[in-house]
Coordinates of C-alpha atoms and ligand atoms in Angstrom, one line a residue:
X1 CA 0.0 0.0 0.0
X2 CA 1.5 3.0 -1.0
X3 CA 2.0 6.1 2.0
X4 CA 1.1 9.3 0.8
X5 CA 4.3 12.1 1.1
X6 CA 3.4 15.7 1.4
X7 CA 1.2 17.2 -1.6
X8 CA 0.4 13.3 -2.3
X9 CA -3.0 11.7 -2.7
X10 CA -3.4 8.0 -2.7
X11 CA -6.3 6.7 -5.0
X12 CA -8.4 3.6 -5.2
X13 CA -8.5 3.3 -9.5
X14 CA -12.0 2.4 -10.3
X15 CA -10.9 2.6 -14.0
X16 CA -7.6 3.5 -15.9
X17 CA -6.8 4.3 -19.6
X18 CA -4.3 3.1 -22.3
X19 CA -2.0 5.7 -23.8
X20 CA 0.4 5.2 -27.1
X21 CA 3.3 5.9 -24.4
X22 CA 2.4 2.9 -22.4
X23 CA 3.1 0.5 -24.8
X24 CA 5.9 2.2 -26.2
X25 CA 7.7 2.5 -22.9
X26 CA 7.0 -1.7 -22.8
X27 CA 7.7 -2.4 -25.9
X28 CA 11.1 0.4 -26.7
X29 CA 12.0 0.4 -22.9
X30 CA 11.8 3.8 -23.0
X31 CA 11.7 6.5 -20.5
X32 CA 12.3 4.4 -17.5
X33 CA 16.2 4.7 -16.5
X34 CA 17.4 1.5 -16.3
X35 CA 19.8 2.8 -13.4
X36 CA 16.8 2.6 -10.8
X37 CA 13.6 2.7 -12.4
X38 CA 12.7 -0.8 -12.0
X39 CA 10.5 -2.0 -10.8
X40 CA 8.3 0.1 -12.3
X41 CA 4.4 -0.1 -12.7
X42 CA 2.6 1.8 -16.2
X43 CA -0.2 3.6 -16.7
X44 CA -0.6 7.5 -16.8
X45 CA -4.3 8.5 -16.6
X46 CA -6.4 7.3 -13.8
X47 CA -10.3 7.6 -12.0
X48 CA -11.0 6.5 -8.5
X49 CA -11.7 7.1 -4.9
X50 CA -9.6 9.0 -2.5
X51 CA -8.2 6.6 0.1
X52 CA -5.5 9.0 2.2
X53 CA -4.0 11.9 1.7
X54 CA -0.2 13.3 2.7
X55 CA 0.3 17.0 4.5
X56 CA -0.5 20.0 2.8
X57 CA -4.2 17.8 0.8
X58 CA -6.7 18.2 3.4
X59 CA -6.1 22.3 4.0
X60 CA -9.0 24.3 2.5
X61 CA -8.0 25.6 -0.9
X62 CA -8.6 24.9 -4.9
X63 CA -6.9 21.5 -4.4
X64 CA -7.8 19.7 -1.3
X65 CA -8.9 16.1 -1.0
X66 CA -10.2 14.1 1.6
X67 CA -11.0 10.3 1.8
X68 CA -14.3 9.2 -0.1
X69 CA -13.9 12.0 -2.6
X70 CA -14.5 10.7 -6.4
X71 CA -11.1 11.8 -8.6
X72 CA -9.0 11.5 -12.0
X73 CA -6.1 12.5 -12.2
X74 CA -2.2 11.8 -13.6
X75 CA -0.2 9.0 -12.4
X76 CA 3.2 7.7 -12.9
X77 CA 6.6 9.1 -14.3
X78 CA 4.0 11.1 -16.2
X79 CA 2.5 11.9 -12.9
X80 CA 4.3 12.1 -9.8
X81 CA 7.5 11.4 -11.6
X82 CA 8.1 8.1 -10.1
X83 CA 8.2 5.1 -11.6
X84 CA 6.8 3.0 -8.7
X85 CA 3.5 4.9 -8.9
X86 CA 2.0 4.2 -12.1
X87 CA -1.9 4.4 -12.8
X88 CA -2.0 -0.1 -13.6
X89 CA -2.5 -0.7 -10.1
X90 CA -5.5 -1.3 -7.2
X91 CA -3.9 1.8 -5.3
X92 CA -1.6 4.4 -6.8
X93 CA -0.2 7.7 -5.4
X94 CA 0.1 11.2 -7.3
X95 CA 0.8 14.6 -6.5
X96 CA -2.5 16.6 -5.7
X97 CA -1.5 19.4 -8.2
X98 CA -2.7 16.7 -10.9
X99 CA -6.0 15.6 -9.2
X100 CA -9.1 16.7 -9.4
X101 CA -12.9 16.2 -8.1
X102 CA -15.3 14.7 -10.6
X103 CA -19.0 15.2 -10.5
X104 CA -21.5 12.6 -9.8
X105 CA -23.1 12.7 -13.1
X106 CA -19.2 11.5 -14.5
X107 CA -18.6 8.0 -14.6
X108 CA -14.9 6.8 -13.4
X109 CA -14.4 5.4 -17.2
X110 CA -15.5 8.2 -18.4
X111 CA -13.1 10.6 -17.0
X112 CA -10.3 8.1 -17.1
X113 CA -9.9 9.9 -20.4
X114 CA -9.1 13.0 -19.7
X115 CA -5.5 13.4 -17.3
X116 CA -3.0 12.4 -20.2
X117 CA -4.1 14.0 -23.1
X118 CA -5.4 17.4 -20.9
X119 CA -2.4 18.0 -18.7
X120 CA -0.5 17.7 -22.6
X121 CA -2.6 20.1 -23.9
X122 CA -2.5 22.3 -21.1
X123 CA 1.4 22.5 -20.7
X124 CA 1.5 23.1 -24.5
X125 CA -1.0 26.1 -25.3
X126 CA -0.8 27.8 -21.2
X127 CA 2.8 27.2 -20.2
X128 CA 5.0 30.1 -20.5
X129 CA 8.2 28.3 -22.5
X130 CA 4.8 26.8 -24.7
X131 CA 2.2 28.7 -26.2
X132 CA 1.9 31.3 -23.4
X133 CA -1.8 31.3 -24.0
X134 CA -4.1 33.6 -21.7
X135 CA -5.6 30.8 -18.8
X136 CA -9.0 29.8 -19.3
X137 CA -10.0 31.6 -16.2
X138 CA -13.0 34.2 -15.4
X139 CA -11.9 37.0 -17.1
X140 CA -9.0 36.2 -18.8
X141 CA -11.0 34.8 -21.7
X142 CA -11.7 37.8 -23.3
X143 CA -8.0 38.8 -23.6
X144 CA -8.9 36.7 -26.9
X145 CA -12.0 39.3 -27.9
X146 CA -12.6 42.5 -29.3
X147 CA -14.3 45.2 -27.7
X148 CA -17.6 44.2 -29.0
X149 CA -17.0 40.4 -26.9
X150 CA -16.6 38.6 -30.5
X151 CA -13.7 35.9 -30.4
X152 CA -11.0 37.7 -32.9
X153 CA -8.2 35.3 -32.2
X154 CA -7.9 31.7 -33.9
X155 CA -5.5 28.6 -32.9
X156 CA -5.2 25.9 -35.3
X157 CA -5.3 22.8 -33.4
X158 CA -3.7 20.0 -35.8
X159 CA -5.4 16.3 -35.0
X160 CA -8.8 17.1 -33.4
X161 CA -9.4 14.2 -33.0
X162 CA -6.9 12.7 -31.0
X163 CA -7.1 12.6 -27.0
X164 CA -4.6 15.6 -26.6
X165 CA -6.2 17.4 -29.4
X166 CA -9.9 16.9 -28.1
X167 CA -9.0 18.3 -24.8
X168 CA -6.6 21.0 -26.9
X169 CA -9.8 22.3 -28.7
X170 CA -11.8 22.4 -25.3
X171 CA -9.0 24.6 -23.5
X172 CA -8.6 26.9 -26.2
X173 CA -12.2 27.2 -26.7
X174 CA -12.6 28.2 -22.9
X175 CA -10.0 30.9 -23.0
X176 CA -11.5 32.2 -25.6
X177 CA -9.9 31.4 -28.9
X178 CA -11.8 30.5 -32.2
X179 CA -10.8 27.4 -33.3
X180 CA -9.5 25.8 -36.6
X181 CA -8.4 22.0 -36.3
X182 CA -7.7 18.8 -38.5
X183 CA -9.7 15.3 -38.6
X184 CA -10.9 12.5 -40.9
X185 CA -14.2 13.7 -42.7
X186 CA -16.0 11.3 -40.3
X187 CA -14.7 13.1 -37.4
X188 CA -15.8 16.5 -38.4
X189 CA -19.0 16.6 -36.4
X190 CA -17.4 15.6 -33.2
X191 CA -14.6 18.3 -33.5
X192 CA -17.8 20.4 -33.9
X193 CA -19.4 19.4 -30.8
X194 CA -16.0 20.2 -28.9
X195 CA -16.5 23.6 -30.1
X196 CA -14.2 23.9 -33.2
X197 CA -15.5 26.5 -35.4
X198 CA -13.8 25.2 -38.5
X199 CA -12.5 21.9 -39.5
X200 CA -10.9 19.9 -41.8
X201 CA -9.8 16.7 -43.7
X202 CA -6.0 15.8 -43.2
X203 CA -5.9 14.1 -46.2
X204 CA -7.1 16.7 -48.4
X205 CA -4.1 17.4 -51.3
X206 CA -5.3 21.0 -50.7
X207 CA -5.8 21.2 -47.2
X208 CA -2.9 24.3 -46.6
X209 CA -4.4 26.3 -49.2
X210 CA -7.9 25.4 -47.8
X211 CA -7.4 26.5 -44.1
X212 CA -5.5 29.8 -45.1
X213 CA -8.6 30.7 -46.8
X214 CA -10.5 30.3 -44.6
X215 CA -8.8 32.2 -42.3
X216 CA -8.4 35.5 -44.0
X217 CA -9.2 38.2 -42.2
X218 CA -8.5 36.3 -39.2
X219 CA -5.7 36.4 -36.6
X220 CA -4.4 33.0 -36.0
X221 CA -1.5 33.1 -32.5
X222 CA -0.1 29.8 -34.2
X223 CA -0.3 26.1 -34.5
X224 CA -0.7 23.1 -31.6
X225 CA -0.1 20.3 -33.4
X226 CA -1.5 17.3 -31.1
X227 CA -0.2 14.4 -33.7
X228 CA 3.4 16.1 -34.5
X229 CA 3.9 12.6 -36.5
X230 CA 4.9 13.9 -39.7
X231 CA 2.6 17.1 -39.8
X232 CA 5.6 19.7 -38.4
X233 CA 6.4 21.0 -41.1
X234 CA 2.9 21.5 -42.9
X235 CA 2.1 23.1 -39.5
X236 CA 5.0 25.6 -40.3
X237 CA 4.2 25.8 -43.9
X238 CA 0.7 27.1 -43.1
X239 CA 1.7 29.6 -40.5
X240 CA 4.5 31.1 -43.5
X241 CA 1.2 31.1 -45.6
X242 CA -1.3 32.9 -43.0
X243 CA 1.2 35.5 -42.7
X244 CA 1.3 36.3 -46.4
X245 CA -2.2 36.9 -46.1
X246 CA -1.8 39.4 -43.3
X247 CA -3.6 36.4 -40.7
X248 CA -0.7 35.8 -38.1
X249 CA -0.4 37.9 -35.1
X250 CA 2.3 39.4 -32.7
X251 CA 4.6 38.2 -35.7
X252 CA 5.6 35.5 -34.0
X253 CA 5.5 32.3 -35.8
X254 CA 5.0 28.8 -33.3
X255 CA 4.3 25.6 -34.3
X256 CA 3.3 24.0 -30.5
X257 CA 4.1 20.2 -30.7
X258 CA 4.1 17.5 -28.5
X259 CA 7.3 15.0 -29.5
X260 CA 10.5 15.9 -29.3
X261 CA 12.6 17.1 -32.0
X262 CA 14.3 13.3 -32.6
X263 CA 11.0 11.4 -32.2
X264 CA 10.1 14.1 -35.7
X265 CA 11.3 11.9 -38.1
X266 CA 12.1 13.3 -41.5
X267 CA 10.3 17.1 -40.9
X268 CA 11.9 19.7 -42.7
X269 CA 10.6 22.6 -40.9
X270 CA 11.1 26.0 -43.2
X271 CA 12.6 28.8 -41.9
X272 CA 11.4 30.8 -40.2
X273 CA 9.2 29.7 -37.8
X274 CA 10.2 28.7 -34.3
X275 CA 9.2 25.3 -33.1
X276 CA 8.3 24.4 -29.4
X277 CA 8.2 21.0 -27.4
X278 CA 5.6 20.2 -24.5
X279 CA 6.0 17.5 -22.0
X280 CA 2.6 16.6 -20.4
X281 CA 3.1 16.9 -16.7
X282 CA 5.6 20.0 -16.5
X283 CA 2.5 22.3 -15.7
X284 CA 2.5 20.7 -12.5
X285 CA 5.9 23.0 -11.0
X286 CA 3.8 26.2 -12.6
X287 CA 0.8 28.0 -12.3
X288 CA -0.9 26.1 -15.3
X289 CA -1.4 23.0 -12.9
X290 CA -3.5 24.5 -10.0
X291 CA -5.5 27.2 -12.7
X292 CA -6.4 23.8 -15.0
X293 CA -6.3 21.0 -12.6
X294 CA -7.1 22.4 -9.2
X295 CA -9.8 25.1 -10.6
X296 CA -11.1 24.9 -14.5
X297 CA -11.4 20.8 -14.8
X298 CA -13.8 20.7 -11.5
X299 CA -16.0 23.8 -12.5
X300 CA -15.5 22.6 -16.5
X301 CA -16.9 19.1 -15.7
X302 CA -19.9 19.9 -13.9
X303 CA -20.9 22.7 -16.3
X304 CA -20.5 20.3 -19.1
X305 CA -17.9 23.1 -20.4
X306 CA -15.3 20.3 -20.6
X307 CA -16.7 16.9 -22.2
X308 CA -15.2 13.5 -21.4
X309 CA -13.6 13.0 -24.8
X310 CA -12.7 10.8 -27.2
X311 CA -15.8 8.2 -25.6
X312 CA -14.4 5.5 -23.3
X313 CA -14.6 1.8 -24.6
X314 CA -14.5 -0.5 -21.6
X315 CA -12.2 -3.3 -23.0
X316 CA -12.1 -5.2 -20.0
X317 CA -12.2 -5.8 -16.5
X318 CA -9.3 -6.4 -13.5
X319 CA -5.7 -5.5 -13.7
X320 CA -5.3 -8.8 -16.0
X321 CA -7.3 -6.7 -19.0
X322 CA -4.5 -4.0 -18.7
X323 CA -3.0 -6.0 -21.0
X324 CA -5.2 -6.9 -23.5
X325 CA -6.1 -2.9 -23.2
X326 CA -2.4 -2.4 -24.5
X327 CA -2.1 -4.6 -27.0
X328 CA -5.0 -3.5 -28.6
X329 CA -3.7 0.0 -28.1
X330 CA -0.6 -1.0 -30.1
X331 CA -2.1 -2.4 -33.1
X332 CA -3.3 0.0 -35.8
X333 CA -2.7 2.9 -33.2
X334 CA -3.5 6.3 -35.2
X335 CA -4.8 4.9 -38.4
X336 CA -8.5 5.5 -37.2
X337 CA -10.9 7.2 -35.0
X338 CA -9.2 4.4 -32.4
X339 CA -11.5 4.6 -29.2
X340 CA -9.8 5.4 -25.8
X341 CA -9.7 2.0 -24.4
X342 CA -10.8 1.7 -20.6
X343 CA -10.2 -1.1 -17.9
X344 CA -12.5 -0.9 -15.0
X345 CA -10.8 -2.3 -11.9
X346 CA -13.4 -2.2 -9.9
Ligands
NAP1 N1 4.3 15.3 -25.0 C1 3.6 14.5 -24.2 O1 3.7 14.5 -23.0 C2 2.6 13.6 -24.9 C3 1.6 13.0 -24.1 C4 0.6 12.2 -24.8 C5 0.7 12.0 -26.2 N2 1.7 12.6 -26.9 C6 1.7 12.4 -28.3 O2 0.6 13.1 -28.8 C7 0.1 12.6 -30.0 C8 -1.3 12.2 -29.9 O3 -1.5 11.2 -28.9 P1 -3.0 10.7 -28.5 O4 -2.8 9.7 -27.5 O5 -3.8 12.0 -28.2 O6 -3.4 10.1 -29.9 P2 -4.7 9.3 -30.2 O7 -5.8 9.7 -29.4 O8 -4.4 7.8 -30.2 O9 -4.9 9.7 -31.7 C9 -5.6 8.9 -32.6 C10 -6.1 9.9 -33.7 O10 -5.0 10.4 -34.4 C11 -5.6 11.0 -35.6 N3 -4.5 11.2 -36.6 C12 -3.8 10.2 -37.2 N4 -3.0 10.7 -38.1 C13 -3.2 12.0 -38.1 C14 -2.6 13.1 -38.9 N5 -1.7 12.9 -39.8 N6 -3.1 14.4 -38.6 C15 -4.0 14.6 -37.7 N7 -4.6 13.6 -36.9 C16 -4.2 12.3 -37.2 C17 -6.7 10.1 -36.0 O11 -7.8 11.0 -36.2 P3 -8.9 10.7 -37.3 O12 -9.7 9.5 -36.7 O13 -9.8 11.9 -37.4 O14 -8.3 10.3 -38.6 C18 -6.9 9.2 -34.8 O15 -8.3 9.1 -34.4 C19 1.0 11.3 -30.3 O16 2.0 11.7 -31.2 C20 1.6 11.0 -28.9 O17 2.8 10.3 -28.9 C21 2.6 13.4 -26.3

């Protein structure tokens, strides 16, 4: 049984979620340091029940947790940065600052969903060495308007449909921003119904010329790209385009993405136009963690601001199905709408 440290929460999981980087860190060995990682338990994005909490949790404040209290949240060396405390287990322990409260009327494998691909998203359109977005918080939304309260600024999120790029279009709706995003024809009504004002098809020849059109007259403040698996350099492409047409703001040119330079094989990014790298849990040191975490995903989910997205597909059941969950996960990842696949533990 893990013992919760200061700032720590430990959580029964009622449900986890499979992410691409769990079965890539089994199957490359990556990320874990073979110098003291091991053993080490997977699994970032968990939902459960509070079970104890460490000093500093039970205070009064945005972030405080008690026992009995219904959560999701970030676990693992993606959460608490320790590789022992990985969301694949009956209880596992995470820092508060990535926690928080769900509402009844959310199921646990339903908002098993959310920690990975929203703390990403997040880090890369609020952090300050990201995106440096305005925080979806009262008020600050309407740095993105004009006087008249119309939404005058636009982000192009690339890959709406993809778990860090449905949450991307939700934050960026919330604080304010129009948004432009990429999906699979099929997808386009769902980017829709996250609040995307204009989408379109990734496979379309004519796609660059297509969104720039759109756009005139608009201001875009840049690019997240949520797949950043061989769309870098279209993302940079479209930005040097925009700004022909007079539709890039501030002058500067960023193309947000969220693998590292190496993992970007074969981009040739133009000149140009500066290209920036987000780590999912970093928000956690700043003041992107407790404004998203510890206030807007609480308010967000019982307004019905933030949706639960992409749907969960319970693939099984006990810590046995994590497995299966991963495997699954691994084969054909990215070449559809794949589903979110969900173990409930409980
Ligand atoms: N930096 C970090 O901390 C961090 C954390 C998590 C994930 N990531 C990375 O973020 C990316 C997204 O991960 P995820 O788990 O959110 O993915 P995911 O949900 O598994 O994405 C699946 C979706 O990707 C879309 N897609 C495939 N090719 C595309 C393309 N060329 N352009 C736009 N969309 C495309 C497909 O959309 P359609 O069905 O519409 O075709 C598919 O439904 C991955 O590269 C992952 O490695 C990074």
């Amino acid at each position: 049984m893990p013992v919760p440290g200061p700032n720590e929460v430990v959580i029964r999981t009622h449900a986890v979620a499979a992410n691409p980087v769990d079965w890539f860190i089994q199957a490359m060995g990556l990320i874990v340091p073979a110098d003291g990682g091991y053993p080490a338990v997977l699994g970032c994005d968990l939902a459960g029940e509070v079970v104890s909490v460490g000093a500093n949790v039970s205070a009064s404040g945005d972030a405080s947790f008690a026992p009995g209290d219904r959560v999701c949240g970030l676990a693992g060396a993606h959460g608490a940065g320790d590789f022992k405390s990985g969301a694949f287990q009956l209880y596992a322990k995470t820092n508060k600052g990535l926690l928080a409260k769900i509402p009844d009327s959310v199921s646990f494998a339903q908002a098993a969903v959310l920690p990975l691909g929203l703390s990403t998203a997040a880090t890369a359109l609020f952090q300050r060495d990201a995106m440096a977005l305005p925080l979806p918080l009262p008020g600050t939304a309407t740095a993105a308007m004009d006087e008249n309260g119309q939404k005058k600024k636009v982000i192009l999120v690339w890959g709406g449909r993809t778990s860090v790029g449905s949450c991307g279009i939700q934050l960026a709706v919330a604080a304010g921003f129009d948004v432009a995003t990429t999906a699979s024809a099929r997808n386009h009504g769902y980017c829709r119904s996250l609040g995307a004002t204009w989408v379109f098809d990734y496979h379309d020849e004519g796609i660059e010329d297509g969104i720039v059109e759109a756009l005139r007259g608009h201001e875009c403040v840049g690019v997240f790209d949520a797949w950043s698996r061989g769309s870098v350099a279209q993302c940079a492409r479209i930005l040097l385009k925009l700004e022909k047409n007079g539709s890039v703001s501030s002058g500067r040119k960023w193309v947000q993405t969220v693998l590292p330079g190496a993992a970007q094989v074969g981009e040739e990014v133009p000149e140009g136009v500066e290209v920036g790298y987000a780590y999912g849990s970093t928000l956690v040191h700043n003041e992107v963690g407790p404004a998203i975490w510890g206030k807007w995903v609480p308010e967000a989910l019982a307004s019905g601001a933030l949706q639960c997205k992409p749907e969960p597909e319970v693939v099984a059941k006990g810590l046995d199905g994590i497995q299966t969950a991963c495997d699954m996960g691994a084969k054909g990842w990215g070449t559809s709408s794949s589903p979110k696949l969900v173990v409930e533990l409980i």
